[in-house]
mmCIF file of C-alpha atoms and ligand atoms in Angstrom:
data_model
loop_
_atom_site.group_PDB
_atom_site.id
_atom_site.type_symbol
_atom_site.label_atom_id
_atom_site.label_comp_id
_atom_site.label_asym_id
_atom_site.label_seq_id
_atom_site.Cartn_x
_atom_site.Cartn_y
_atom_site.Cartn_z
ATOM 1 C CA UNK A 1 -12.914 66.329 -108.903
ATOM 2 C CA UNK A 2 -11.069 65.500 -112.205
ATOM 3 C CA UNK A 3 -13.263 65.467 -115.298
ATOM 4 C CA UNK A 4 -10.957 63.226 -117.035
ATOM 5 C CA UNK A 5 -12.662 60.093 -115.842
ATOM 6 C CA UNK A 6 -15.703 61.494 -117.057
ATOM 7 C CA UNK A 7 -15.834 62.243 -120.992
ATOM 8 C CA UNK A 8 -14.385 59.905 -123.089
ATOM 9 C CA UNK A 9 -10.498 60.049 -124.611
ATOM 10 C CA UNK A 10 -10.685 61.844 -128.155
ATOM 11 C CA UNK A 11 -7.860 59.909 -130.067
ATOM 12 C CA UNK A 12 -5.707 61.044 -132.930
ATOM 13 C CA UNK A 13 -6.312 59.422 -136.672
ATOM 14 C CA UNK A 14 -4.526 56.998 -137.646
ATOM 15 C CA UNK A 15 -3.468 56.459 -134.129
ATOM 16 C CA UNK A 16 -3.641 53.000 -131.974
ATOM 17 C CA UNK A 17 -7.370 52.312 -131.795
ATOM 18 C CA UNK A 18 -9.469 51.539 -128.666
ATOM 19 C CA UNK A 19 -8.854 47.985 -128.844
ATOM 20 C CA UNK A 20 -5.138 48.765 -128.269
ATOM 21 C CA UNK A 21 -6.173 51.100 -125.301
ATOM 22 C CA UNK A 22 -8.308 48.243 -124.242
ATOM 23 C CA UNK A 23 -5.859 45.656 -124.400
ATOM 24 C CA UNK A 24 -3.222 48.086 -122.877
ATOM 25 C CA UNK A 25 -5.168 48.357 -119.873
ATOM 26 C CA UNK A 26 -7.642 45.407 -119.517
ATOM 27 C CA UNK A 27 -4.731 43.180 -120.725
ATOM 28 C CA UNK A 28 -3.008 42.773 -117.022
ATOM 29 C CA UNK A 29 -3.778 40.884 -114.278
ATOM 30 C CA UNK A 30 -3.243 43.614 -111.658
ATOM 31 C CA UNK A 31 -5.462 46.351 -113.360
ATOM 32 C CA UNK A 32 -7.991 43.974 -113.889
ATOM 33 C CA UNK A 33 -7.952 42.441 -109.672
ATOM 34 C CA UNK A 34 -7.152 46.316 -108.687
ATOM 35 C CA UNK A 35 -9.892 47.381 -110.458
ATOM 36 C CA UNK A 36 -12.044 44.376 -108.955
ATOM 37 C CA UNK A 37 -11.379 45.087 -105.529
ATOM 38 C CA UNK A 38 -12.287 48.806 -106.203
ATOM 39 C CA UNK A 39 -15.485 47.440 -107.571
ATOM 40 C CA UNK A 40 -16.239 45.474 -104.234
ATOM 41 C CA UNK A 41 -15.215 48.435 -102.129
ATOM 42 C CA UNK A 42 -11.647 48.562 -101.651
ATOM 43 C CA UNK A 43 -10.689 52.565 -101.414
ATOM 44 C CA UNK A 44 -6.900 52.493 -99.942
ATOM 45 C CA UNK A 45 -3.348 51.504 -99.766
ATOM 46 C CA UNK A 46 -3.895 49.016 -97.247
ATOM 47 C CA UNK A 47 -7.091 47.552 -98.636
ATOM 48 C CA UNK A 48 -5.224 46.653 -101.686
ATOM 49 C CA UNK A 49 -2.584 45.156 -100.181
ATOM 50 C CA UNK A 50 -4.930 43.482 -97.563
ATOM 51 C CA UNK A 51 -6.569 42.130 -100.449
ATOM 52 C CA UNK A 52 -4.296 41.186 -103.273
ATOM 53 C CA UNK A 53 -0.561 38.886 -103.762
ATOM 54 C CA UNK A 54 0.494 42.210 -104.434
ATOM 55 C CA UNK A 55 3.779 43.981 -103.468
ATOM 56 C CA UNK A 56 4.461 47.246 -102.426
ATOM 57 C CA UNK A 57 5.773 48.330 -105.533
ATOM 58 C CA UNK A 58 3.262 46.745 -107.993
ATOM 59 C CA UNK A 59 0.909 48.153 -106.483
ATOM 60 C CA UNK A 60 1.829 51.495 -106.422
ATOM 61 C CA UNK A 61 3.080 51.427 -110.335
ATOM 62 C CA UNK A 62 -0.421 50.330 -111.271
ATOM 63 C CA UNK A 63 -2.273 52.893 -108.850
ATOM 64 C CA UNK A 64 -0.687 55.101 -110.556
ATOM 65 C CA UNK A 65 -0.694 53.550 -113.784
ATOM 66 C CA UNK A 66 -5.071 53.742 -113.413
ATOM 67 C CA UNK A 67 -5.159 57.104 -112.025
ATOM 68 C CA UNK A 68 -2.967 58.476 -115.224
ATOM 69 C CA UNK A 69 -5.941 56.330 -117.248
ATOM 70 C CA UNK A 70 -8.590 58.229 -115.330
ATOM 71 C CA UNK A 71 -9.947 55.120 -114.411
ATOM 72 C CA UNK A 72 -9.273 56.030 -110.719
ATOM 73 C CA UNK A 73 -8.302 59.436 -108.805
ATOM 74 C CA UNK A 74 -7.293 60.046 -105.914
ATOM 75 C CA UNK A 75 -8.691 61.981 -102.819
ATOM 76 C CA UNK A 76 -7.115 62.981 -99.533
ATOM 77 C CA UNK A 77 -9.267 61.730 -96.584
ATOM 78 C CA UNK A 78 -6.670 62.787 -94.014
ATOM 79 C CA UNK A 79 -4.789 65.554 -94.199
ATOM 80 C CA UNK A 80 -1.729 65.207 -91.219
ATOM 81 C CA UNK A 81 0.211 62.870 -91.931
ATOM 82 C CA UNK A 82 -1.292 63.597 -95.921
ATOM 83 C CA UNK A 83 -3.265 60.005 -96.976
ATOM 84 C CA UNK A 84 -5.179 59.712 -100.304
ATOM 85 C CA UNK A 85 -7.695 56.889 -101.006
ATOM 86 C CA UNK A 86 -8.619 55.931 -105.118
ATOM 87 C CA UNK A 87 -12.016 56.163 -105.908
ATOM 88 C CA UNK A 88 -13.609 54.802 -109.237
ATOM 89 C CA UNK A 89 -14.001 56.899 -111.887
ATOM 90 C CA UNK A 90 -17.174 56.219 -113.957
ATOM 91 C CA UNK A 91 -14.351 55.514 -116.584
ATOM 92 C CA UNK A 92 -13.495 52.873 -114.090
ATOM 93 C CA UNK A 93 -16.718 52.098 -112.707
ATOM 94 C CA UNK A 94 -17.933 51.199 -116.328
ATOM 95 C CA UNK A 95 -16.127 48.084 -115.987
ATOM 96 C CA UNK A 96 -19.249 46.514 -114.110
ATOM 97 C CA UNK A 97 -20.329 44.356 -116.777
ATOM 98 C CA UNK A 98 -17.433 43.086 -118.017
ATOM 99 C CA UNK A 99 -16.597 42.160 -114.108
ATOM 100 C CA UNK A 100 -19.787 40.623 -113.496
ATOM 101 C CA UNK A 101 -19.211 38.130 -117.174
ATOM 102 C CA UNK A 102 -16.083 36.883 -115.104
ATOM 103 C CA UNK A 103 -17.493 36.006 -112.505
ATOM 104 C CA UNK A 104 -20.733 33.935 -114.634
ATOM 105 C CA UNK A 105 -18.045 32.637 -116.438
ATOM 106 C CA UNK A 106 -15.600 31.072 -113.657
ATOM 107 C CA UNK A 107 -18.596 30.054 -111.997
ATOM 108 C CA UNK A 108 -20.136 28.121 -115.136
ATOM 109 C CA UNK A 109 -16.475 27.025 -116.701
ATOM 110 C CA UNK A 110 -13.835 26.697 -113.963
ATOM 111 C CA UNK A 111 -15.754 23.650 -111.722
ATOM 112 C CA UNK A 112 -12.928 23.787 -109.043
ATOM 113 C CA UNK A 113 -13.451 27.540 -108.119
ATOM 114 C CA UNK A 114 -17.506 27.413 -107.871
ATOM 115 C CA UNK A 115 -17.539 26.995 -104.006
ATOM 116 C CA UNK A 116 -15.081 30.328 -103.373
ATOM 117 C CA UNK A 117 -17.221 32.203 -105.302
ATOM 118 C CA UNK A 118 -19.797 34.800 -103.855
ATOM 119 C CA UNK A 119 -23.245 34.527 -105.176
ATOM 120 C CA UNK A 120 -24.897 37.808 -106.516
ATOM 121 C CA UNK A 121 -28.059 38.899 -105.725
ATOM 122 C CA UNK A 122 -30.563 41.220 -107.845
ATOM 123 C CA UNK A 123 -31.602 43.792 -105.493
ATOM 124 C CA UNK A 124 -34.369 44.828 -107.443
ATOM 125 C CA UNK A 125 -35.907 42.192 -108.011
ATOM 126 C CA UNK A 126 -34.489 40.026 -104.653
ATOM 127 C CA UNK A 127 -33.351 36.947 -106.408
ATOM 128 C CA UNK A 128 -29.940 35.232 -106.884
ATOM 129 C CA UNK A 129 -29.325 35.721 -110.191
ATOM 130 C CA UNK A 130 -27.004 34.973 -113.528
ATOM 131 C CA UNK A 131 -26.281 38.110 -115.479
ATOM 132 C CA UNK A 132 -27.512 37.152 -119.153
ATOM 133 C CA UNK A 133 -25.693 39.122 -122.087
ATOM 134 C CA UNK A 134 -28.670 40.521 -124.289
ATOM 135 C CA UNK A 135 -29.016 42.975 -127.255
ATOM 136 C CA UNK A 136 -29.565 46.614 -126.241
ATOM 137 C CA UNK A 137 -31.833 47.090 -129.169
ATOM 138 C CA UNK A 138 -33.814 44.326 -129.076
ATOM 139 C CA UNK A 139 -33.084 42.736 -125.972
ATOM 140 C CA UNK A 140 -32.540 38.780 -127.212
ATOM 141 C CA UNK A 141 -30.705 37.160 -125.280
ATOM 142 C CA UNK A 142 -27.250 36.658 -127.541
ATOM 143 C CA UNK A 143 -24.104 34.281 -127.591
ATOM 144 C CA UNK A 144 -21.185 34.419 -130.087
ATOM 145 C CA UNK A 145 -23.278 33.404 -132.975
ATOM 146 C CA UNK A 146 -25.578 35.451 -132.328
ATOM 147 C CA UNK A 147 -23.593 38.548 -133.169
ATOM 148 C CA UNK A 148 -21.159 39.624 -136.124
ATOM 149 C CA UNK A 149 -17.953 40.685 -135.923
ATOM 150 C CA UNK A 150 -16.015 43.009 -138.366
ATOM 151 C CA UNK A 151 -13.443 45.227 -137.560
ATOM 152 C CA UNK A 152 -14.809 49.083 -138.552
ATOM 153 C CA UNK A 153 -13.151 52.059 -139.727
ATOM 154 C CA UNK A 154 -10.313 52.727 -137.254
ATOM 155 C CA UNK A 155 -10.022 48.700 -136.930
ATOM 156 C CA UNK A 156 -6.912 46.723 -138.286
ATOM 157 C CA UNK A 157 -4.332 44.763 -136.181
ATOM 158 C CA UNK A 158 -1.771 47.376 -136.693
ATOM 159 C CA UNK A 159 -3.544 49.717 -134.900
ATOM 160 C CA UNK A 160 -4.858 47.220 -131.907
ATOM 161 C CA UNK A 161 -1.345 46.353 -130.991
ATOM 162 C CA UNK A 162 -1.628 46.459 -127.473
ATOM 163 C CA UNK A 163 0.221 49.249 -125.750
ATOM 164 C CA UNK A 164 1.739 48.775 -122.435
ATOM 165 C CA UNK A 165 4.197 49.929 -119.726
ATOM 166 C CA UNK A 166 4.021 47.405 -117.301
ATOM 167 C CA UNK A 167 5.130 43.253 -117.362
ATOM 168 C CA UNK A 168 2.748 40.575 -116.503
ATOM 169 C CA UNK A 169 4.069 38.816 -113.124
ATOM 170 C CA UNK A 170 4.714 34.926 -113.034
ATOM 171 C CA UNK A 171 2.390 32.132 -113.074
ATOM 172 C CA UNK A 172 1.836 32.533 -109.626
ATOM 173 C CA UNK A 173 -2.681 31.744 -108.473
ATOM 174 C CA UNK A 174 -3.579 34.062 -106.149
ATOM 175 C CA UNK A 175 -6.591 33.580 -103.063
ATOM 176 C CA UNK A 176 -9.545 32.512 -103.658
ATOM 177 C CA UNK A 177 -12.607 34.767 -105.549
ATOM 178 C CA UNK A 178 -9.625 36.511 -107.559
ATOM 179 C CA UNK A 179 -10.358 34.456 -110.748
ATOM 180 C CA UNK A 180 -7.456 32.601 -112.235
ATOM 181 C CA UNK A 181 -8.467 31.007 -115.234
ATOM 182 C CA UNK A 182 -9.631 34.512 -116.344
ATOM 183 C CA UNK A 183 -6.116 35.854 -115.536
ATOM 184 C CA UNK A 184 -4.971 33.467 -117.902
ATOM 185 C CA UNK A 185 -7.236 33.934 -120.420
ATOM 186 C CA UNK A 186 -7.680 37.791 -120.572
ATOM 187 C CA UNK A 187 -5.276 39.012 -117.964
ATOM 188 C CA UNK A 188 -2.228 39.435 -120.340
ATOM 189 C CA UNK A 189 -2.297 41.504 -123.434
ATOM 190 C CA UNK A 190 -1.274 39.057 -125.905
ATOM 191 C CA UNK A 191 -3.674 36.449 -124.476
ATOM 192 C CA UNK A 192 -6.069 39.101 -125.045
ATOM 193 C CA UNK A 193 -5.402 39.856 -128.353
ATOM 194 C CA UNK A 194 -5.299 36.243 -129.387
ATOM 195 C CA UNK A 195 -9.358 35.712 -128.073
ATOM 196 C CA UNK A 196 -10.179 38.780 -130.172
ATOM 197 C CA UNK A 197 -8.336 37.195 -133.354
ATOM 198 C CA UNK A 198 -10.296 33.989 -132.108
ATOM 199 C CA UNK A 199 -13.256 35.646 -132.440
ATOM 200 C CA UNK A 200 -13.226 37.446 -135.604
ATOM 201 C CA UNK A 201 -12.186 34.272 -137.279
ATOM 202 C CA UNK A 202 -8.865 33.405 -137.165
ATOM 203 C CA UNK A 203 -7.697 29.883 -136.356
ATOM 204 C CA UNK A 204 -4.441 28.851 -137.733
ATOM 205 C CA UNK A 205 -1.082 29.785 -135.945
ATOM 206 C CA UNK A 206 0.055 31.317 -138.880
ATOM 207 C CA UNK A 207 -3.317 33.990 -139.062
ATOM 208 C CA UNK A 208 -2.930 34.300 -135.144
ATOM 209 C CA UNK A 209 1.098 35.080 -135.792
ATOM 210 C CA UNK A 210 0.687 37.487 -138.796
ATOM 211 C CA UNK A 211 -2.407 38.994 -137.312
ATOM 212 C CA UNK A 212 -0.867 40.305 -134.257
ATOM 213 C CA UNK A 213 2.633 40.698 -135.170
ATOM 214 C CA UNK A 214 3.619 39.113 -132.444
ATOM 215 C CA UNK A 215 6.690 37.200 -131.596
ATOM 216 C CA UNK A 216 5.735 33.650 -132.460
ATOM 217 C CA UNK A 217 7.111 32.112 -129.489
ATOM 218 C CA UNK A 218 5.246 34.277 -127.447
ATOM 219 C CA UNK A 219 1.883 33.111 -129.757
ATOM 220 C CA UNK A 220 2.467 29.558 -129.575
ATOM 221 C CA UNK A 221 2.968 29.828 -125.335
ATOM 222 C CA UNK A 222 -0.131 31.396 -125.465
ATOM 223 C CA UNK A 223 -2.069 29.011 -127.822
ATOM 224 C CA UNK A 224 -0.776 25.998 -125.960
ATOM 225 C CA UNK A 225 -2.036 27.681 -122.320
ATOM 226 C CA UNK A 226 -5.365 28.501 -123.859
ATOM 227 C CA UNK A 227 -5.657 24.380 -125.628
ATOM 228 C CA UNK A 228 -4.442 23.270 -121.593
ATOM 229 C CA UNK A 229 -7.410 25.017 -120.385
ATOM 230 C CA UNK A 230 -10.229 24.149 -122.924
ATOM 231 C CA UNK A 231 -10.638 27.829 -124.309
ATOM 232 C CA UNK A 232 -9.288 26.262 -127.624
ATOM 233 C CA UNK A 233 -8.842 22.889 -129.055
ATOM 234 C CA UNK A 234 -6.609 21.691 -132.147
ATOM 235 C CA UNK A 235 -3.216 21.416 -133.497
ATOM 236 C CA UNK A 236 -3.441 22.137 -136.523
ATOM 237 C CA UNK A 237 -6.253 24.820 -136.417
ATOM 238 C CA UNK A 238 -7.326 26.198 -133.391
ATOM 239 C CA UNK A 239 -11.236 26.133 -132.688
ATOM 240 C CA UNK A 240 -12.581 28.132 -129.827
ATOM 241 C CA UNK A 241 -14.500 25.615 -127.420
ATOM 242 C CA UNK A 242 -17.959 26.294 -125.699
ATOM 243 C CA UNK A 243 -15.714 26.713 -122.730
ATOM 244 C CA UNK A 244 -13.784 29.573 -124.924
ATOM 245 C CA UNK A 245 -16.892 30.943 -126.888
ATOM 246 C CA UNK A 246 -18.525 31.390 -123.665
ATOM 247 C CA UNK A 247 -15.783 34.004 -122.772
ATOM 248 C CA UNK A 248 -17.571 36.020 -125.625
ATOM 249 C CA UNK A 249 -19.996 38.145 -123.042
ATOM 250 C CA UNK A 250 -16.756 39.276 -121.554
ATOM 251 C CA UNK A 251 -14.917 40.114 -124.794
ATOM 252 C CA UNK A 252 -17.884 42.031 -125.873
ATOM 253 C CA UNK A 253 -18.360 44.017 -122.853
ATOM 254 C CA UNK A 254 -14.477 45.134 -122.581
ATOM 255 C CA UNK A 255 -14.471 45.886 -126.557
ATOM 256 C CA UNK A 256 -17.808 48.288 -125.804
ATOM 257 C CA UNK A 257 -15.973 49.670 -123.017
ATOM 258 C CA UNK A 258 -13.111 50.622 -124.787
ATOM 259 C CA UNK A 259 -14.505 51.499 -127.571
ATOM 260 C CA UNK A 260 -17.101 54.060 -125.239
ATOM 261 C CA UNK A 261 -13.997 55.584 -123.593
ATOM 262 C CA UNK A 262 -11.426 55.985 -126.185
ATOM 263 C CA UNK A 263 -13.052 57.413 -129.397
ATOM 264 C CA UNK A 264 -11.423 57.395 -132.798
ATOM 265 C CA UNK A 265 -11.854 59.908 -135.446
ATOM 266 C CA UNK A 266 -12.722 57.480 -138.131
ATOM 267 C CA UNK A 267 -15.112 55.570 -136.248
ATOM 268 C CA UNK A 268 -15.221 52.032 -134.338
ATOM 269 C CA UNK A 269 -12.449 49.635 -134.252
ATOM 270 C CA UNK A 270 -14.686 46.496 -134.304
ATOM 271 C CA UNK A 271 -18.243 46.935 -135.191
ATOM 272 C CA UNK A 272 -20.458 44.473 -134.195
ATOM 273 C CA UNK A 273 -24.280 43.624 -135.638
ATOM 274 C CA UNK A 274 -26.628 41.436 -133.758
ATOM 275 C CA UNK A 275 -28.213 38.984 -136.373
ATOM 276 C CA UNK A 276 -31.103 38.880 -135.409
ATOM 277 C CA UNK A 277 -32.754 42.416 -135.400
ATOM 278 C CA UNK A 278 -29.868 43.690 -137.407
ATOM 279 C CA UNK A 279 -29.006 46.746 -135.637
ATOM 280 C CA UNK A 280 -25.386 47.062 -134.176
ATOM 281 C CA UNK A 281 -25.222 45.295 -130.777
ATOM 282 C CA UNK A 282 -24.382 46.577 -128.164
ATOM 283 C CA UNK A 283 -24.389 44.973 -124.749
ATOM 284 C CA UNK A 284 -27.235 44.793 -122.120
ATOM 285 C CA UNK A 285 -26.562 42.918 -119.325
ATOM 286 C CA UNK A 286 -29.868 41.586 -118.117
ATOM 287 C CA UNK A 287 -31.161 39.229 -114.606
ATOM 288 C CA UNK A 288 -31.767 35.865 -115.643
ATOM 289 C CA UNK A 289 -34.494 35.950 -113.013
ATOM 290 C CA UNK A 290 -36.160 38.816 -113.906
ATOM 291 C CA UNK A 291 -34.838 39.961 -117.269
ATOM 292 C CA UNK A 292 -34.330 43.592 -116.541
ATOM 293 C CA UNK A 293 -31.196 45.163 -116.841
ATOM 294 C CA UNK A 294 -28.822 45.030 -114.627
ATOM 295 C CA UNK A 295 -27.494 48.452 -113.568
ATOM 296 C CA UNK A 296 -24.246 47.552 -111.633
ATOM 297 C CA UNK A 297 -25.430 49.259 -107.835
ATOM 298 C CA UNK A 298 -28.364 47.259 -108.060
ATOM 299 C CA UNK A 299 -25.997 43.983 -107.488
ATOM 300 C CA UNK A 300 -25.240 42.790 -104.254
ATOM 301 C CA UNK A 301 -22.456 40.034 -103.278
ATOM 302 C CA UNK A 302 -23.620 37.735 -101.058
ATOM 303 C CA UNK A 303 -21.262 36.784 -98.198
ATOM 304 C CA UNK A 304 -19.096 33.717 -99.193
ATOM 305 C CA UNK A 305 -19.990 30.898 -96.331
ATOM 306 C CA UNK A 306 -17.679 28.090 -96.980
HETATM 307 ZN ZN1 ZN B 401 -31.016 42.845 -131.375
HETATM 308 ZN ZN1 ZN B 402 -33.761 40.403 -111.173
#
């Protein structure tokens, strides 16, 4: 077994941060459904394909593409003809949380896809449950306002530019349970980047524009799609919505996963202090029901029955 999916990524100073890793990864659709499905069990070719609007071709660039990121490797389970199935790596695996936020958040914020999703069940403590985003040091339950935002030593927008390989595919909404208005909101990189900007206070086009160097065509599409679906409102200045500060569990959750797996020399990107007890916050994702923490194999999906 590789060890790469184990330790985290030691990156160079002065190089592109975790955020950019983050967004480089987290920031497509396909990563984020392929690494969904591996979640829920999915293991092989097939499975994916079985599962996904995928092609042949997609698939296989992004297999490939997550395997090279150590978020999945590969094993042989037959030897003649030679087949290998992808298995999470706990670099991959990690992503429970930030999985789990989705689906709260669809299921709160996109009314039209409440009936295709599963329900989740605490096994430990037996009841269906909402995951609750609360402080690992003091364990308050904690929104958006709850927290502080700053970027930290390794943390500037030059560095976070996303890094990619791969193109985002067309509008195109795939089956049910496969979460489209997260897609849209998180599943492309400049989307992405554009909720973290959000977040740390930016809200003109011009800060959103500068801030991400990004081609301002490409920033206005983006702003426009995210005003269409209620994660921002405004013209003028660009306010996230409950609908789009509600995305924050998830935002936190991938930013702590990054910034766990790909370490700078100089420190955090984005360093984050819960208000509250002061300490730096860092995410526990709790049962509503019971208010432990969750642990990610003590979840079970209940059987869709519509
Ligand atoms: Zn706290
Ligand atoms: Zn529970």
């Amino acid at each position: 077994m590789s060890t790469l999916g184990h330790v985290r990524t030691e990156l160079e100073a002065g190089a592109p941060n975790a955020v950019s890793r983050m967004l480089g990864l987290l920031g497509d659709e396909w990563n984020l459904l392929i690494v969904q499905q591996s979640l829920l069990g999915a293991t092989r070719f097939g499975e994916y394909l079985a599962r996904l609007p995928i092609s042949n071709a997609v698939l296989t660039t992004r297999l490939r593409g997550l395997t090279g990121e150590a978020m999945l490797e590969q094993r042989e389970y037959q030897v003649n003809p030679p087949r290998t199935e992808y298995l999470l790596t706990p670099r991959g695996r990690a992503l429970w949380p930030m999985m789990l936020l989705i689906w709260d958040w669809e299921r709160r914020w996109v009314p039209d896809h409440v009936a295709q999703l599963p329900a989740m069940r605490h096994d430990t403590c037996g009841a269906l449950f909402t995951p609750l985003l609360t402080c690992g040091a003091c364990t308050a339950p904690s929104t958006d306002t709850d927290v502080k935002l700053r970027w930290g030593p390794s943390g500037s927008w030059e560095r976070s530019t996303p890094i990619t390989v791969t193109r985002r595919r067309g509008g195109a909404t795939g089956p049910p349970g496969l979460y489209p208005e997260t897609m849209s909101v998180f599943g492309n990189r400049w989307s992405a980047a554009i909720l973290i900007a959000a977040f740390l206070g930016a809200s003109r086009f011009g800060d959103f524009q500068r801030q991400l160097g990004a081609p301002p065509a490409s920033v206005s599409a983006r702003l426009r799609a995210f005003v269409a679906n209620g994660v921002l409102s405004g013209s003028d200045e660009y306010l996230l919505t409950d609908k789009g500060r509600a995305f924050f569990g998830v935002l936190v959750t991938a930013l702590e996963w990054g910034q766990h797996w790909f370490h700078a020399p100089e420190g955090p990107a984005v360093v984050l202090t819960h208000r509250a007890c002061g300490e730096r916050f860092t995410a526990r994702v709790a049962c509503d029901q019971c208010a432990k923490a969750l642990s990610g194999d003590d979840v079970l999906v209940e059987t869709v029955t519509t």
